[in-house]
């Protein structure tokens, strides 16, 4: 076959989504059969013809795609070719010329720092371009959208070292607005994207399918979920990919003048019908369409009524789809939440480990990562983080890297030396430091910093530590073991025993070692004189724990809020009874506690309500005994580990002499010995006599036991 025949030959392939690693690199993936048919090898440039023409570099497809007759291309290339996912494009080998000059135009009027054009040129080297192409140039994790305003010569060109690159400061009107939000910018929401595409994109692109089936396409989608989960981003991507006219409505339509808000709504719907196919996106819909029976203002009621008639009234709406987003779906008027208005409701949940990895890959696309950065390890440790939290984590890690080289930069210089820019690398330590400073947004109201307590910090109590590991760590780290043996993990653990034996310390260690989110509940703070407030506090804690799972809820001194329900409360409000009832239903009610473990501590197990102490609520009751001699020796080792001890100090002997001491007593005893050494100005170390003096001064805490208390 001669060269001309191969170059003129077109092949038709179906468009599929690109892989995350290929985004923004102007590459397409084709199987070996397609490459052979067009006489292509890896690295060749192909011309892609849809409604428009663009070009990209060819890479081999994944083994799973062999024979599928698809071409994988990212959202920017799809936009440049004027096609969507599932459409067909014509491919042929491209004739490429070297670019003499390229002019790029920004999305909005921009000013550039000196040397920025060289960074952009370095990014574009070896990439094929065509006039009108949209680019997203990722520099230090920040995307900069540009359109190719001019190429010399006017053809498919390749950027080389000899190319002159010019950056325009003003956008070029005829190229239109550059929108670079695509489905590849959304990590971990594959099912949600698929559902929305079926409802929004398909009816707009192929209405004949619905005509053939004799059904009306869906008219509305309500997207709800945690703040920062990606609801608005999803709406933007759908609008961009479907090439629909996009209108946003927010709380700004509310007006103090009678009838003005309703008129604005009618005008928006009229504009959408005129420019159909259109998408109307209502962000935070709970603010403009709340439940009518719960609001006092007449304006909100009229807005809801107007919205109801516009969405499903007597007048046909045409090709107009309503997308709405909220993180309070139960605050939205129920009349809107029925088929014909919002036909489908899509929940955006908290991402799991696999989804978090996808999101991290998106936010680190243009970031110079060091070799020791393993994104899958970071994804495994960021439980409860939503997309916005992960974006902030990546930004913070990049800022940490910047602060490291900031002292070397002379800010008065016009240019930053290239070798300093090359030195910029985001390391594993940067991510770890940033993670310590960022809390999951779902936990910000109830967040307690995870205590940095390891199992090694706890002397003795080996059996208790083993039980806690099995109950807390195992279900979170190896859930498949429980599935294999057909059992459910432990739901609650009650630690009881005399004061000072280490109950709270054990809960802290369990939280640290399991890498779970930690919510500490201070019991007495929940008690409120207002009816219903205390129960609401408990419900909120459990709701947030489910949202940010895997998580540990720790109730210290649980006897303060969950005493036995005797019915003897004198004030008539029976607050603690209601708290106990709420606790009972939250721990073993209709809503399941998946990946949420409740740990409670008390030194008065006798007064706790017996309904809490049954399997299904507190499955394990673990007694924390007074330490025996071996345990006391371990505790002494822990508390004297950082002390400069003299040779005459015998921990075995001290362990014998501290009979009846609790863990807290031993800590106080070691501290007192250290204070004695500090008072003795003649020594540099803590010696035996200092411990003996402390022993004579420090008595074990007297545990006042009542006969009914018995810890045994």
Coordinates of C-alpha atoms in Angstrom, one line a residue, residues 335-552:
X335 CA -43.8 18.8 46.4
X336 CA -40.5 19.2 44.4
X337 CA -39.3 15.8 45.3
X338 CA -41.7 13.8 43.1
X339 CA -41.5 12.3 39.6
X340 CA -42.3 15.0 36.9
X341 CA -40.2 17.5 38.8
X342 CA -37.1 15.9 40.2
X343 CA -37.4 12.5 38.6
X344 CA -34.2 11.2 40.1
X345 CA -32.2 11.9 43.3
X346 CA -28.5 11.1 43.3
X347 CA -26.5 11.0 46.5
X348 CA -22.9 12.0 46.5
X349 CA -21.4 10.1 49.4
X350 CA -18.0 10.3 51.2
X351 CA -15.4 8.8 48.8
X352 CA -13.8 5.4 49.7
X353 CA -10.0 4.6 49.3
X354 CA -10.2 3.9 45.5
X355 CA -12.2 7.1 44.9
X356 CA -9.8 9.1 47.0
X357 CA -6.9 7.8 45.0
X358 CA -8.6 9.0 41.8
X359 CA -9.3 12.5 43.3
X360 CA -5.6 12.7 44.4
X361 CA -4.4 11.9 40.9
X362 CA -6.6 14.7 39.5
X363 CA -5.3 17.3 41.9
X364 CA -1.6 16.3 41.5
X365 CA -1.7 16.3 37.7
X366 CA 0.7 19.2 37.2
X367 CA 2.5 18.8 40.5
X368 CA 6.2 17.9 40.6
X369 CA 6.1 14.9 43.0
X370 CA 9.1 13.4 44.6
X371 CA 9.8 9.7 44.1
X372 CA 8.9 8.8 47.7
X373 CA 5.3 10.1 47.3
X374 CA 2.8 7.1 47.1
X375 CA -0.7 8.5 46.4
X376 CA -2.3 5.1 47.3
X377 CA -0.8 5.3 50.9
X378 CA -2.1 8.9 51.3
X379 CA -5.5 7.8 50.0
X380 CA -5.5 4.9 52.6
X381 CA -4.9 7.4 55.5
X382 CA -7.4 10.1 54.6
X383 CA -10.6 8.5 55.9
X384 CA -13.6 10.8 55.8
X385 CA -12.0 13.3 53.4
X386 CA -14.2 14.6 50.6
X387 CA -13.0 16.0 47.3
X388 CA -12.6 19.5 48.6
X389 CA -10.6 18.3 51.6
X390 CA -8.2 16.3 49.3
X391 CA -7.8 19.4 47.0
X392 CA -6.9 21.4 50.0
X393 CA -4.4 18.7 51.2
X394 CA -2.7 18.8 47.8
X395 CA -2.5 22.6 47.8
X396 CA -1.2 22.7 51.4
X397 CA 1.5 20.0 50.5
X398 CA 2.6 22.2 47.6
X399 CA 2.8 25.3 49.8
X400 CA 5.0 23.4 52.3
X401 CA 7.4 22.6 49.4
X402 CA 7.3 26.2 48.3
X403 CA 8.1 27.4 51.9
X404 CA 11.2 25.1 51.9
X405 CA 12.8 26.9 49.0
X406 CA 11.5 30.4 49.8
X407 CA 14.6 31.5 51.7
X408 CA 16.7 30.7 48.6
X409 CA 14.6 33.0 46.4
X410 CA 15.4 36.7 46.0
X411 CA 11.9 38.2 45.6
X412 CA 13.3 41.4 44.0
X413 CA 14.8 39.4 41.1
X414 CA 12.8 39.7 37.8
X415 CA 13.3 36.0 37.1
X416 CA 13.4 33.0 39.4
X417 CA 16.4 30.8 38.3
X418 CA 15.4 27.7 36.4
X419 CA 17.5 25.5 38.7
X420 CA 15.5 26.7 41.7
X421 CA 12.2 25.9 39.9
X422 CA 13.6 22.4 39.0
X423 CA 14.4 21.9 42.7
X424 CA 10.7 22.4 43.6
X425 CA 9.5 18.9 44.6
X426 CA 6.5 17.9 46.7
X427 CA 7.7 15.2 49.1
X428 CA 6.0 12.5 51.3
X429 CA 6.8 14.7 54.4
X430 CA 5.0 17.6 52.9
X431 CA 1.8 15.6 52.5
X432 CA 2.2 14.1 56.0
X433 CA 2.7 17.6 57.6
X434 CA -0.2 19.0 55.6
X435 CA -2.5 16.1 56.6
X436 CA -1.9 16.8 60.3
X437 CA -3.2 20.3 59.8
X438 CA -6.3 19.4 57.8
X439 CA -9.4 18.0 59.4
X440 CA -12.2 16.4 57.3
X441 CA -14.9 19.0 56.7
X442 CA -17.6 16.6 57.9
X443 CA -16.0 16.6 61.3
X444 CA -15.1 20.3 61.8
X445 CA -17.8 20.9 64.4
X446 CA -17.0 17.9 66.5
X447 CA -13.4 17.4 65.6
X448 CA -10.8 16.4 68.2
X449 CA -7.3 16.1 67.1
X450 CA -6.4 12.4 66.9
X451 CA -4.2 11.8 70.0
X452 CA -0.7 10.6 69.1
X453 CA -0.7 7.6 71.5
X454 CA 0.7 4.3 70.4
X455 CA 0.2 0.9 72.0
X456 CA 3.8 1.0 73.2
X457 CA 3.0 4.0 75.4
X458 CA 0.8 1.8 77.6
X459 CA 2.5 -0.4 80.1
X460 CA 1.0 -3.8 80.8
X461 CA -2.6 -4.6 79.9
X462 CA -1.5 -6.9 77.1
X463 CA -4.8 -8.9 77.1
X464 CA -6.9 -5.7 77.0
X465 CA -4.8 -4.3 74.1
X466 CA -5.3 -7.6 72.2
X467 CA -9.0 -7.4 72.6
X468 CA -9.2 -3.8 71.5
X469 CA -7.0 -4.5 68.4
X470 CA -9.5 -7.3 67.4
X471 CA -12.5 -5.1 68.1
X472 CA -11.3 -1.8 66.5
X473 CA -8.4 -2.3 64.1
X474 CA -9.3 -5.6 62.5
X475 CA -12.8 -4.6 61.2
X476 CA -11.4 -1.3 59.7
X477 CA -8.2 -2.8 58.2
X478 CA -9.4 -6.3 57.2
X479 CA -13.2 -6.3 56.8
X480 CA -13.0 -9.2 54.3
X481 CA -12.1 -11.5 57.3
X482 CA -15.5 -10.8 58.9
X483 CA -17.3 -11.4 55.5
X484 CA -15.4 -14.7 55.1
X485 CA -16.6 -16.0 58.4
X486 CA -20.1 -14.5 58.2
X487 CA -20.0 -12.4 61.4
X488 CA -20.4 -8.8 62.1
X489 CA -17.7 -6.7 63.8
X490 CA -18.0 -5.5 67.4
X491 CA -20.2 -2.4 67.6
X492 CA -19.4 -1.0 71.1
X493 CA -16.8 -1.5 73.8
X494 CA -17.2 -0.5 77.5
X495 CA -13.9 -0.1 79.4
X496 CA -14.5 -0.1 83.2
X497 CA -12.3 -0.2 86.2
X498 CA -10.9 2.0 89.0
X499 CA -9.8 5.6 88.3
X500 CA -6.3 6.0 86.9
X501 CA -5.9 2.5 85.3
X502 CA -5.6 3.8 81.7
X503 CA -9.2 3.6 80.2
X504 CA -9.0 6.9 78.4
X505 CA -5.4 6.2 77.3
X506 CA -6.4 2.9 75.7
X507 CA -9.2 4.6 73.7
X508 CA -6.6 7.2 72.5
X509 CA -4.2 4.4 71.4
X510 CA -7.0 2.5 69.6
X511 CA -7.9 5.7 67.6
X512 CA -4.2 6.4 66.7
X513 CA -3.3 2.8 65.7
X514 CA -6.5 2.2 63.6
X515 CA -6.0 5.5 61.7
X516 CA -9.7 6.2 62.1
X517 CA -11.3 9.6 62.7
X518 CA -11.7 10.2 66.4
X519 CA -14.7 12.0 67.9
X520 CA -14.4 12.5 71.7
X521 CA -17.7 13.3 73.5
X522 CA -17.5 15.1 76.8
X523 CA -20.6 13.7 78.4
X524 CA -21.7 16.6 80.7
X525 CA -21.5 19.1 77.8
X526 CA -24.4 17.3 76.1
X527 CA -26.8 18.0 78.9
X528 CA -29.0 21.0 78.1
X529 CA -31.9 22.6 79.8
X530 CA -33.7 23.0 76.4
X531 CA -36.0 20.2 75.5
X532 CA -34.7 18.1 72.7
X533 CA -31.2 19.7 72.5
X534 CA -29.3 16.9 74.3
X535 CA -30.9 14.2 72.0
X536 CA -30.1 16.3 69.0
X537 CA -26.5 16.5 70.1
X538 CA -26.2 12.7 70.2
X539 CA -27.9 12.3 66.8
X540 CA -25.5 14.8 65.2
X541 CA -22.5 13.0 66.6
X542 CA -23.6 9.7 65.2
X543 CA -24.6 11.3 61.9
X544 CA -21.2 12.9 61.5
X545 CA -19.4 9.7 62.5
X546 CA -21.3 7.8 59.8
X547 CA -20.4 10.5 57.3
X548 CA -16.7 10.4 58.1
X549 CA -16.5 6.6 58.6
X550 CA -14.3 4.7 59.6
X551 CA -14.5 6.6 62.9
X552 CA -14.4 6.0 66.7

